[in-house]
Coordinates of C-alpha atoms and ligand atoms in Angstrom, one line a residue:
Chain A
X147 CA 118.6 77.1 101.4
X148 CA 115.9 79.8 101.1
X149 CA 112.2 79.6 101.4
X150 CA 109.3 82.0 101.7
X151 CA 105.7 81.1 102.7
X152 CA 103.0 83.1 101.0
X153 CA 101.0 83.6 104.2
X154 CA 98.1 85.1 102.4
X155 CA 97.7 81.8 100.8
X156 CA 98.6 79.6 103.8
X157 CA 95.6 78.2 105.6
X158 CA 97.4 76.8 108.6
X159 CA 96.8 73.2 107.7
X160 CA 100.1 72.4 109.4
X161 CA 101.2 69.6 107.0
X162 CA 104.5 71.4 106.8
X163 CA 104.9 71.4 110.5
X164 CA 104.5 67.6 110.7
X165 CA 107.0 67.1 107.9
X166 CA 109.7 69.6 109.0
X167 CA 109.0 70.8 112.5
X168 CA 112.5 72.4 112.9
X169 CA 111.6 74.8 110.0
X170 CA 107.9 75.4 110.4
X171 CA 105.9 76.1 113.6
X172 CA 102.4 77.0 114.4
X173 CA 102.1 79.9 116.8
X174 CA 98.6 79.2 118.3
X175 CA 96.0 77.5 116.2
X176 CA 96.6 78.9 112.8
X177 CA 99.5 81.4 112.6
X178 CA 102.4 79.8 110.8
X179 CA 106.0 80.9 111.5
X180 CA 109.1 79.5 109.9
X181 CA 112.8 79.7 109.4
X182 CA 113.2 81.4 106.0
X183 CA 116.9 80.3 105.4
X184 CA 117.0 76.8 106.9
X185 CA 120.2 74.7 106.9
X186 CA 120.8 72.9 103.6
X187 CA 120.7 69.6 105.5
X188 CA 117.0 70.1 105.8
X189 CA 116.4 70.4 102.0
X190 CA 114.8 67.1 101.5
X191 CA 112.4 67.6 104.5
X192 CA 111.5 71.1 103.3
X193 CA 110.9 69.9 99.8
X194 CA 108.6 67.3 101.1
X195 CA 106.7 69.9 103.2
X196 CA 106.4 72.1 100.1
X197 CA 105.0 69.3 98.1
X198 CA 102.6 68.3 100.8
X199 CA 101.2 71.9 101.3
X200 CA 97.6 71.6 100.1
X201 CA 97.6 75.3 98.9
X202 CA 101.2 75.3 97.6
X203 CA 102.1 78.3 99.7
X204 CA 105.8 77.3 100.2
X205 CA 108.2 78.7 97.7
X206 CA 111.7 77.3 97.5
X207 CA 114.8 78.9 96.0
X208 CA 115.3 77.7 92.5
X209 CA 118.9 78.9 92.4
X210 CA 121.8 77.3 94.4
X211 CA 124.2 80.0 95.5
X212 CA 125.4 81.6 92.2
X213 CA 124.4 85.1 91.0
X214 CA 122.9 86.6 94.0
X215 CA 124.1 90.1 94.0
X216 CA 127.4 91.5 95.0
X217 CA 127.3 91.3 98.8
X218 CA 125.3 89.2 101.1
Chain B
X167 CA 106.8 97.7 56.4
X168 CA 103.4 98.5 57.9
X169 CA 103.2 100.7 61.0
X170 CA 102.1 97.7 63.1
X171 CA 105.1 95.7 61.9
X172 CA 107.4 98.6 62.8
X173 CA 106.0 98.7 66.3
X174 CA 106.4 95.0 66.8
X175 CA 109.9 95.2 65.5
X176 CA 110.6 97.9 68.1
X177 CA 109.3 95.8 70.9
X178 CA 111.4 92.9 69.8
X179 CA 114.5 95.0 69.6
X180 CA 113.8 96.5 73.0
X181 CA 113.4 93.1 74.6
X182 CA 116.7 91.9 73.0
X183 CA 118.9 94.9 73.8
X184 CA 117.1 97.6 75.7
X185 CA 118.2 99.0 79.1
X186 CA 116.1 98.6 82.1
X187 CA 116.9 100.1 85.5
X188 CA 115.2 99.1 88.7
X189 CA 115.6 101.4 91.8
X190 CA 114.9 99.6 95.0
X191 CA 116.4 96.1 95.6
X192 CA 113.8 94.5 97.8
X193 CA 110.7 92.4 97.3
X194 CA 109.2 94.3 94.4
X195 CA 112.5 95.1 92.7
X196 CA 113.6 91.4 92.8
X197 CA 110.3 90.0 91.7
X198 CA 110.1 92.5 88.8
X199 CA 113.7 91.6 87.7
X200 CA 112.8 87.9 87.7
X201 CA 109.6 88.6 85.7
X202 CA 111.5 90.6 83.1
X203 CA 113.8 87.7 82.4
X204 CA 110.9 85.3 82.5
X205 CA 109.2 87.4 79.8
X206 CA 112.3 87.1 77.6
X207 CA 114.0 90.4 78.2
X208 CA 117.6 89.8 77.4
X209 CA 118.9 93.4 77.4
X210 CA 120.8 95.0 80.3
X211 CA 119.3 95.1 83.7
X212 CA 120.6 97.3 86.5
X213 CA 119.3 97.0 90.1
X214 CA 120.1 99.9 92.4
X215 CA 119.5 99.5 96.2
X216 CA 120.7 101.7 99.0
X217 CA 120.8 98.8 101.5
X218 CA 124.1 96.9 101.4
X219 CA 122.2 93.6 101.4
X220 CA 120.7 91.5 98.7
X221 CA 116.9 91.3 98.8
X222 CA 115.4 90.0 102.0
X223 CA 111.9 89.5 103.4
X224 CA 110.6 92.0 106.0
X225 CA 107.5 90.3 107.6
X226 CA 109.6 87.9 109.7
X227 CA 111.5 90.9 111.2
X228 CA 108.8 91.8 113.6
X229 CA 107.9 88.2 114.3
X230 CA 110.3 85.2 114.4
X231 CA 113.4 87.4 114.2
X232 CA 112.5 89.7 117.1
X233 CA 111.6 86.6 119.1
X234 CA 115.2 85.4 118.6
X235 CA 114.3 82.2 116.8
X236 CA 115.5 83.3 113.4
X237 CA 118.7 85.4 112.9
X238 CA 118.1 88.7 111.0
X239 CA 120.4 87.6 108.2
X240 CA 118.3 84.5 107.7
X241 CA 115.6 86.4 105.8
X242 CA 117.2 86.4 102.3
X243 CA 114.5 85.9 99.7
X244 CA 114.4 82.8 97.6
X245 CA 115.1 83.3 93.9
X246 CA 112.6 82.2 91.3
X247 CA 115.2 82.3 88.5
X248 CA 118.5 83.9 87.5
X249 CA 118.2 87.6 86.8
X250 CA 121.7 88.2 85.4
X251 CA 121.7 91.8 86.6
X252 CA 124.2 94.4 87.4
X253 CA 123.6 94.9 91.1
X254 CA 124.5 98.3 92.6
X255 CA 124.0 97.7 96.3
X256 CA 124.7 100.1 99.1
X257 CA 124.3 103.1 96.9
X258 CA 121.2 105.3 96.8
X259 CA 119.6 106.9 93.7
X260 CA 119.4 110.6 94.4
X261 CA 117.9 112.0 91.3
X262 CA 116.0 111.3 88.1
X263 CA 116.5 113.2 84.9
X264 CA 113.6 112.2 82.6
X265 CA 114.8 114.3 79.7
X266 CA 118.2 112.6 79.6
X267 CA 116.7 109.3 80.8
X268 CA 119.2 108.9 83.6
X269 CA 119.2 108.0 87.2
X270 CA 121.7 109.8 89.3
X271 CA 123.5 107.9 92.1
X272 CA 124.9 109.1 95.4
X273 CA 128.4 108.2 94.2
X274 CA 128.0 110.6 91.3
X275 CA 127.4 108.0 88.6
X276 CA 124.6 108.5 86.0
X277 CA 122.9 105.3 85.0
X278 CA 121.0 105.5 81.6
X279 CA 117.8 103.7 81.1
X280 CA 115.2 103.1 78.3
X281 CA 112.7 102.0 80.9
X282 CA 112.7 102.5 84.6
X283 CA 111.0 100.8 87.5
X284 CA 110.5 102.7 90.8
X285 CA 110.3 100.3 93.7
X286 CA 111.8 102.3 96.5
X287 CA 109.1 101.3 99.1
X288 CA 108.7 103.1 102.4
X289 CA 110.8 103.7 105.5
X290 CA 109.8 103.9 109.2
X291 CA 108.6 107.2 110.5
X292 CA 111.1 108.2 113.1
X293 CA 110.3 109.6 116.6
X294 CA 109.8 113.3 115.7
X295 CA 112.2 114.8 118.3
X296 CA 115.7 114.1 116.9
X297 CA 117.6 114.3 120.2
X298 CA 115.2 111.9 121.8
X299 CA 115.2 109.6 118.8
X300 CA 119.0 109.4 119.1
X301 CA 118.9 108.0 122.6
X302 CA 120.2 104.5 123.0
X303 CA 117.3 102.1 123.2
X304 CA 115.0 104.0 120.9
X305 CA 114.1 102.0 117.8
X306 CA 112.0 101.8 114.7
X307 CA 111.8 98.6 112.7
X308 CA 112.0 98.4 108.9
X309 CA 115.3 96.9 108.1
X310 CA 117.4 93.8 108.9
X311 CA 119.7 96.0 111.0
X312 CA 116.8 97.5 112.9
X313 CA 115.5 94.1 113.8
X314 CA 118.9 92.7 114.7
X315 CA 119.7 95.5 117.1
X316 CA 116.2 95.5 118.8
X317 CA 116.4 91.7 119.1
X318 CA 119.7 92.0 121.0
X319 CA 118.2 94.4 123.4
X320 CA 115.1 92.3 124.0
X321 CA 117.3 89.4 124.8
X322 CA 119.0 91.2 127.6
X323 CA 116.1 91.5 128.7
X324 CA 114.9 95.1 129.4
X325 CA 112.9 95.9 132.5
X326 CA 110.1 97.3 130.3
X327 CA 109.5 98.0 126.7
X328 CA 107.4 100.9 125.5
X329 CA 105.7 100.6 122.1
X330 CA 104.4 103.9 120.7
X331 CA 101.7 103.2 118.1
X332 CA 99.5 100.1 118.0
X333 CA 99.3 99.4 114.3
X334 CA 100.2 95.9 113.0
X335 CA 103.9 96.2 113.6
X336 CA 103.6 97.8 117.0
X337 CA 101.1 95.1 118.1
X338 CA 103.4 92.4 116.8
X339 CA 106.3 93.8 118.8
X340 CA 104.1 93.9 121.9
X341 CA 103.1 90.3 121.2
X342 CA 106.8 89.2 121.0
X343 CA 107.6 91.0 124.2
X344 CA 104.8 89.1 126.0
X345 CA 105.9 85.8 124.5
X346 CA 109.4 86.6 125.9
X347 CA 107.8 87.5 129.2
X348 CA 109.0 91.1 129.0
X349 CA 106.7 93.8 130.6
X350 CA 105.4 96.0 127.8
X351 CA 103.4 99.2 127.7
X352 CA 101.6 100.2 124.5
X353 CA 100.6 103.8 124.0
X354 CA 98.2 104.4 121.1
X355 CA 96.7 107.8 120.2
X356 CA 93.6 106.3 118.6
X357 CA 90.8 104.6 120.5
X358 CA 92.2 101.0 120.2
X359 CA 95.0 99.0 118.5
X360 CA 94.6 98.5 114.7
X361 CA 91.8 101.1 114.3
X362 CA 93.3 102.6 111.2
X363 CA 93.5 99.3 109.4
X364 CA 90.5 97.5 110.8
X365 CA 88.2 100.0 112.5
X366 CA 87.1 100.5 116.1
X367 CA 84.9 97.4 116.4
X368 CA 87.8 95.0 115.7
X369 CA 90.1 97.4 117.5
X370 CA 88.2 96.8 120.7
X371 CA 88.7 93.0 120.3
X372 CA 92.4 93.5 119.7
X373 CA 92.6 95.7 122.8
X374 CA 91.0 93.0 124.9
X375 CA 93.4 90.5 123.4
X376 CA 96.4 92.6 124.3
X377 CA 95.2 93.1 127.9
X378 CA 94.4 89.4 128.3
X379 CA 98.1 88.8 127.5
X380 CA 99.3 91.2 130.1
X381 CA 100.0 94.3 127.9
X382 CA 99.7 97.6 129.7
X383 CA 97.6 99.2 126.9
X384 CA 96.9 102.9 127.1
X385 CA 94.7 104.3 124.3
X386 CA 93.7 107.8 123.5
X387 CA 97.0 109.0 124.7
X388 CA 100.2 110.2 123.1
X389 CA 103.8 110.2 124.3
X390 CA 105.0 113.8 124.7
X391 CA 108.7 113.2 125.4
X392 CA 111.4 110.7 126.0
X393 CA 114.0 111.1 128.7
X394 CA 117.4 109.6 128.9
X395 CA 120.0 109.0 131.6
X396 CA 123.4 110.6 131.8
X397 CA 124.8 108.0 129.5
X398 CA 122.3 108.8 126.8
X399 CA 120.1 105.7 127.3
X400 CA 116.3 106.1 127.2
X401 CA 114.8 105.5 130.7
X402 CA 111.4 107.2 130.8
X403 CA 108.5 108.5 128.7
X404 CA 106.2 111.3 129.6
X405 CA 102.6 110.8 128.3
X406 CA 100.1 113.4 127.3
X407 CA 98.1 112.9 130.5
X408 CA 101.1 113.8 132.6
X409 CA 101.9 110.3 133.7
X410 CA 105.2 108.6 133.1
X411 CA 106.3 105.2 132.0
X412 CA 109.8 103.8 132.9
X413 CA 111.2 101.8 130.0
X414 CA 114.7 101.1 128.7
X415 CA 113.6 100.1 125.3
X416 CA 111.2 102.2 123.2
X417 CA 109.9 101.1 119.8
X418 CA 108.3 103.9 117.8
X419 CA 105.9 102.3 115.3
X420 CA 104.4 105.4 113.8
X421 CA 103.7 104.2 110.3
X422 CA 105.8 104.7 107.3
X423 CA 107.0 107.4 104.9
X424 CA 107.3 106.7 101.2
X425 CA 110.7 107.0 99.7
X426 CA 110.0 109.6 97.0
X427 CA 112.5 112.3 97.8
X428 CA 114.9 111.2 95.1
X429 CA 112.2 111.9 92.5
X430 CA 111.9 115.6 93.4
X431 CA 112.1 117.8 90.4
X432 CA 111.5 114.8 88.0
X433 CA 108.0 116.0 87.2
X434 CA 106.4 112.8 88.3
X435 CA 103.2 112.6 90.4
X436 CA 105.2 111.7 93.5
X437 CA 104.6 112.9 97.0
X438 CA 103.3 112.1 100.4
X439 CA 101.0 109.3 99.3
X440 CA 103.6 107.7 96.9
X441 CA 104.0 107.7 93.2
X442 CA 100.8 107.8 91.2
X443 CA 100.5 105.2 88.5
X444 CA 97.8 103.5 86.4
X445 CA 96.6 100.0 87.2
X446 CA 99.3 98.8 84.9
X447 CA 102.0 100.4 86.9
X448 CA 102.8 103.2 84.4
X449 CA 103.7 106.3 86.4
X450 CA 101.7 109.5 86.1
X451 CA 103.5 112.7 85.5
X452 CA 102.7 115.7 87.6
X453 CA 99.9 116.7 85.3
X454 CA 98.2 113.3 85.6
X455 CA 99.4 112.2 82.2
X456 CA 100.6 108.7 82.0
X457 CA 104.3 108.2 81.1
X458 CA 105.5 105.5 78.7
X459 CA 108.9 104.6 80.1
X460 CA 108.5 104.8 83.9
X461 CA 106.8 102.2 86.0
X462 CA 106.1 101.9 89.7
X463 CA 105.5 98.9 92.0
X464 CA 105.2 97.9 95.7
X465 CA 104.7 100.0 98.8
X466 CA 105.6 103.2 97.0
X467 CA 103.0 102.9 94.3
X468 CA 99.4 104.2 94.4
X469 CA 97.0 103.3 91.7
X470 CA 93.3 103.5 91.0
X471 CA 91.4 100.3 91.9
X472 CA 88.4 99.2 89.8
X473 CA 86.7 97.5 92.8
X474 CA 87.0 100.6 95.0
X475 CA 85.4 103.3 92.8
X476 CA 88.7 103.9 91.1
X477 CA 90.1 105.5 94.1
X478 CA 93.9 105.6 94.3
X479 CA 95.1 102.9 96.7
X480 CA 98.5 102.6 98.3
X481 CA 98.8 99.1 99.7
X482 CA 101.7 98.4 102.0
X483 CA 101.3 94.7 101.7
X484 CA 103.5 91.8 100.7
X485 CA 101.3 90.4 98.0
X486 CA 100.9 93.9 96.5
X487 CA 104.6 94.1 96.1
X488 CA 104.9 90.7 94.4
X489 CA 101.9 91.0 92.1
X490 CA 102.3 94.7 91.3
X491 CA 106.0 94.0 90.4
X492 CA 105.0 91.1 88.1
X493 CA 102.3 93.2 86.3
X494 CA 104.6 96.2 85.9
X495 CA 107.5 94.1 84.7
X496 CA 105.2 92.4 82.1
X497 CA 104.0 95.8 80.9
X498 CA 107.6 97.1 80.6
X499 CA 108.3 94.7 77.9
X500 CA 105.0 94.6 76.1
X501 CA 102.7 97.1 74.3
X502 CA 99.0 97.6 74.1
X503 CA 96.8 95.6 73.8
X504 CA 99.0 93.2 75.8
X505 CA 99.2 95.3 78.9
X506 CA 98.2 93.5 82.1
X507 CA 96.4 95.2 84.9
X508 CA 97.3 94.8 88.6
X509 CA 93.9 94.2 89.9
X510 CA 94.8 92.6 93.2
X511 CA 92.3 92.1 95.8
X512 CA 94.6 93.1 98.7
X513 CA 95.3 90.7 101.4
X514 CA 97.2 90.9 104.7
X515 CA 98.2 88.7 107.5
X516 CA 99.5 89.4 111.0
X517 CA 100.5 86.9 113.7
X518 CA 100.1 88.3 117.2
X519 CA 99.2 86.9 120.6
X520 CA 98.9 83.5 119.1
X521 CA 96.1 84.6 116.8
X522 CA 96.3 84.7 113.0
X523 CA 94.7 88.0 111.9
X524 CA 94.0 88.1 108.1
X525 CA 92.1 90.4 105.9
X526 CA 91.0 90.6 102.3
X527 CA 89.8 93.7 100.5
X528 CA 90.1 97.2 101.8
X529 CA 88.5 97.4 105.3
X530 CA 88.8 101.2 105.6
X531 CA 86.6 101.5 102.5
X532 CA 83.7 100.0 104.5
X533 CA 81.6 101.9 106.9
X534 CA 79.7 99.0 108.4
X535 CA 80.8 95.7 109.8
X536 CA 78.9 92.4 110.5
X537 CA 80.2 89.3 112.3
X538 CA 79.4 86.4 110.1
X539 CA 81.0 83.4 111.5
X540 CA 82.5 82.0 114.7
X541 CA 82.7 83.5 118.1
X542 CA 84.2 86.8 119.2
X543 CA 84.7 85.6 122.7
X544 CA 86.9 82.8 121.5
X545 CA 88.7 85.1 119.1
X546 CA 87.9 82.7 116.3
X547 CA 85.6 84.5 113.9
X548 CA 85.0 86.2 110.5
X549 CA 83.5 89.6 109.9
X550 CA 82.6 91.4 106.7
X551 CA 82.8 95.1 105.9
X552 CA 80.2 96.9 103.8
X553 CA 79.8 100.1 101.9
X554 CA 76.5 101.1 100.4
X555 CA 75.1 97.6 100.4
X556 CA 78.2 96.0 98.9
X557 CA 80.8 93.8 100.6
X558 CA 84.2 95.5 100.3
X559 CA 86.4 93.6 102.8
X560 CA 86.6 90.8 105.4
X561 CA 88.7 90.1 108.4
X562 CA 89.3 86.8 110.2
X563 CA 90.8 85.9 113.6
X564 CA 91.9 82.3 113.4
X565 CA 89.4 81.7 110.6
X566 CA 91.6 82.2 107.6
X567 CA 90.2 79.2 105.6
X568 CA 87.1 81.3 105.0
X569 CA 88.7 84.3 103.5
X570 CA 88.6 82.9 100.0
X571 CA 84.8 82.8 100.3
X572 CA 84.6 86.5 101.2
X573 CA 87.3 87.4 98.6
X574 CA 85.1 85.9 95.8
X575 CA 82.1 87.8 97.0
X576 CA 84.1 91.1 97.1
X577 CA 85.3 90.4 93.5
X578 CA 81.7 89.8 92.4
X579 CA 80.5 93.0 94.0
X580 CA 78.4 90.8 96.3
X581 CA 75.8 92.2 98.7
X582 CA 76.4 93.4 102.3
X583 CA 75.6 91.8 104.6
X584 CA 76.9 88.8 102.7
X585 CA 75.1 85.5 102.4
X586 CA 76.4 83.3 105.3
X587 CA 78.6 80.5 104.1
X588 CA 76.2 78.1 105.9
X589 CA 78.5 77.3 108.8
X590 CA 79.1 78.3 112.4
X591 CA 77.0 81.5 112.2
X592 CA 76.8 83.5 115.4
X593 CA 73.3 84.0 116.8
X594 CA 73.2 87.7 116.3
X595 CA 74.0 88.8 112.7
X596 CA 73.4 92.5 112.6
X597 CA 75.5 95.1 110.8
X598 CA 76.9 98.0 112.9
X599 CA 79.2 101.0 112.2
X600 CA 82.8 99.8 111.7
X601 CA 84.1 102.9 113.4
X602 CA 87.1 104.0 111.3
X603 CA 88.7 107.2 112.4
X604 CA 87.9 110.2 110.3
X605 CA 90.4 109.9 107.4
X606 CA 91.2 113.6 107.8
X607 CA 92.5 113.0 111.3
X608 CA 96.2 112.0 111.1
X609 CA 96.7 108.8 112.9
X610 CA 99.5 106.3 112.3
X611 CA 99.0 105.7 108.5
X612 CA 97.0 102.6 107.9
X613 CA 98.3 99.8 105.7
X614 CA 95.9 100.5 103.0
X615 CA 95.0 104.1 102.3
X616 CA 92.5 105.7 100.0
X617 CA 93.9 108.7 98.5
X618 CA 91.3 110.1 96.1
X619 CA 89.7 109.6 92.7
X620 CA 91.2 109.2 89.3
X621 CA 90.2 111.1 86.2
X622 CA 89.8 108.0 84.1
X623 CA 86.5 107.0 85.7
X624 CA 84.2 108.1 82.9
X625 CA 85.6 105.7 80.3
X626 CA 85.0 102.6 82.4
X627 CA 82.3 100.2 81.7
X628 CA 80.3 98.9 84.6
X629 CA 78.5 95.7 84.9
X630 CA 74.9 96.3 86.0
X631 CA 74.3 95.4 89.6
X632 CA 71.5 93.0 90.5
X633 CA 69.6 94.1 93.5
Ligands
LIG163 C1 108.5 94.7 110.2 C2 107.6 94.5 109.0 C3 106.6 93.6 109.1 C4 105.7 93.4 108.0 N1 104.8 92.4 108.1 C5 104.0 92.2 107.0 C6 103.0 91.2 107.1 O1 102.8 90.5 108.1 N2 102.1 91.0 106.0 C7 102.2 91.8 104.9 O2 101.5 91.6 103.9 N3 103.2 92.8 104.8 C8 104.0 93.0 105.9 N4 105.0 94.0 105.8 C9 105.0 94.8 104.6 C10 105.9 94.2 103.4 O3 107.2 93.9 104.0 C11 106.1 95.3 102.4 O4 104.8 95.5 101.8 C12 107.1 95.0 101.3 O5 108.4 94.9 101.9 C13 107.1 96.0 100.2 O6 108.2 95.7 99.3 P1 108.8 96.9 98.4 O7 109.8 96.2 97.6 O8 107.7 97.6 97.7 O9 109.4 97.9 99.4 P2 110.6 97.8 100.4 O10 110.6 96.4 101.0 O11 110.4 99.0 101.4 O12 111.9 98.0 99.6 C14 112.3 99.2 99.0 C15 113.8 99.2 98.9 O13 114.3 100.3 98.2 C16 115.4 100.9 98.9 N5 115.4 102.3 98.6 C17 114.6 103.3 99.0 N6 115.0 104.5 98.5 C18 116.1 104.3 97.7 C19 116.9 105.1 96.8 N7 116.7 106.4 96.7 N8 117.9 104.5 96.1 C20 118.1 103.1 96.2 N9 117.3 102.3 97.0 C21 116.3 102.9 97.7 C22 115.0 100.6 100.4 O14 116.1 100.8 101.2 C23 114.5 99.2 100.3 O15 115.6 98.3 100.3 C24 105.9 94.2 106.8 C25 106.9 95.2 106.8 C26 107.7 95.4 107.9 C27 108.8 96.5 107.8
LIG164 S1 101.2 73.1 104.8 FE1 100.8 75.0 103.6 S2 98.9 75.7 104.3 FE2 99.6 74.3 105.8 S3 100.6 75.5 107.4 FE3 102.1 74.8 106.0 S4 102.3 76.4 104.5 FE4 100.4 76.7 105.5

């Protein structure tokens, strides 16, 4: 699956880190880093994290696989 | 049929069966395509990109990808919706014929359009000496492939990395090197890291932060030449003070160059600073007259900004690409008075040395700075930039929660120094010069550049300022 975090919006509340620590990490006190294309097995975790983000900074792919351009 | 009804009919017809071409298949190009479909455009959509990959995100490249946590091909952008486009990936646009309304591709094909979006972004400025730039181990970083190759070399690991230019990307690379425990030397021509983007006062703090993390930081110096071994691998750099640095990986982070060459001869206002457009994304022609069918978004665009005296701003920021693309796409399938302006208050983030550096507004527009919250020693603070008694930008180090407060003040033309948010104020709140380099002196190009005034100023209406 694919995600992107709008890091302008993210305020480092780290809710996502608690809910999906394989995907989201804090580097220091406030700088969030993450795996943009996590394994599909993590989907539920990531969806929970996105729902819990107080500023709704986590954007999840709304397409599953089809129609993504010619090559990848 | 009345004139108005005819125009509305035309818009409807265009939405149903017009032809839109987007050149540049990255963040701005993708978000524009999605917006066009969202707005009900059902005509034909062609997306041309010279990279062989579908749209991916660049900010992770100099951060989690370089560190080796995330593979370079794990940066593909999520899709907001289907775009049902004809993707032409791996082929560059090499010309624009505005009279025939066609984009010429490198493979000889001509792609006709009714409306065109230019979203060709920027590329990394290469090390100027081509022979030295061709040495193994010499890198720039803009694309997935760049990051993948550099990450491999960092993993080996090298005995020392040399970073030339301490803007945001160069500083992030240095930070990753230290996190990987690789010795790193940073050579910066300016007085400190990040001076172009944040000024000398913040630059000094960034310099101290780098040194505390073991970076061998050398400011006020240039690299005069790179030397390779017999096998053609870079081994050493000679600096402008005559000293040398032994390094087997060199990262040139010398700012960016806008991808406008393909527009040569098209008669558009395209050049060194990007493609000029109005705040709705409509491109200017070379005479400064706005075009009706050509739009611009993302890193390659430069538009007048109402909050910054209508100066043309080129903003190489992620949110500018997203929001500029959305506004331009909306305007491509609408007509006056339904145009939407792209009035973004620019924002930026950079993770380095375990600190989250964020800014809002346009720091280089300010000439003064004041620390408003937190503690500089702990690198946990907020500072505001001012210009003629007005707040124009703010920067935070691990204090990002407060940016919104400053952003609101900037939007409201709030006073400088700003009223304190009533929390964790430092004892000494006094404005001082922000120490930006003279804009006429070429440094690594900052992330937001002011590039002059627009002719449209006189028709604007200003809200009176309360003093
Ligand atoms: C390493 C790195 C780190 C970054 N970190 C941050 C950050 O932390 N925060 C932040 O706000 N921003 C950051 N940015 C900036 C952000 O990535 C850009 O603002 C954003 O990518 C701009 O998107 P764009 O679509 O306008 O341009 P680009 O992403 O540059 O895309 C333009 C596309 O057009 C293609 N193209 C060019 N010419 C042609 C042609 N003639 N024909 C066909 N295709 C063409 C290019 O190859 C490219 O694929 C970073 C950028 C880099 C490189
Ligand atoms: S929960 Fe949201 S705000 Fe908090 S760190 Fe994650 S993305 Fe950022």
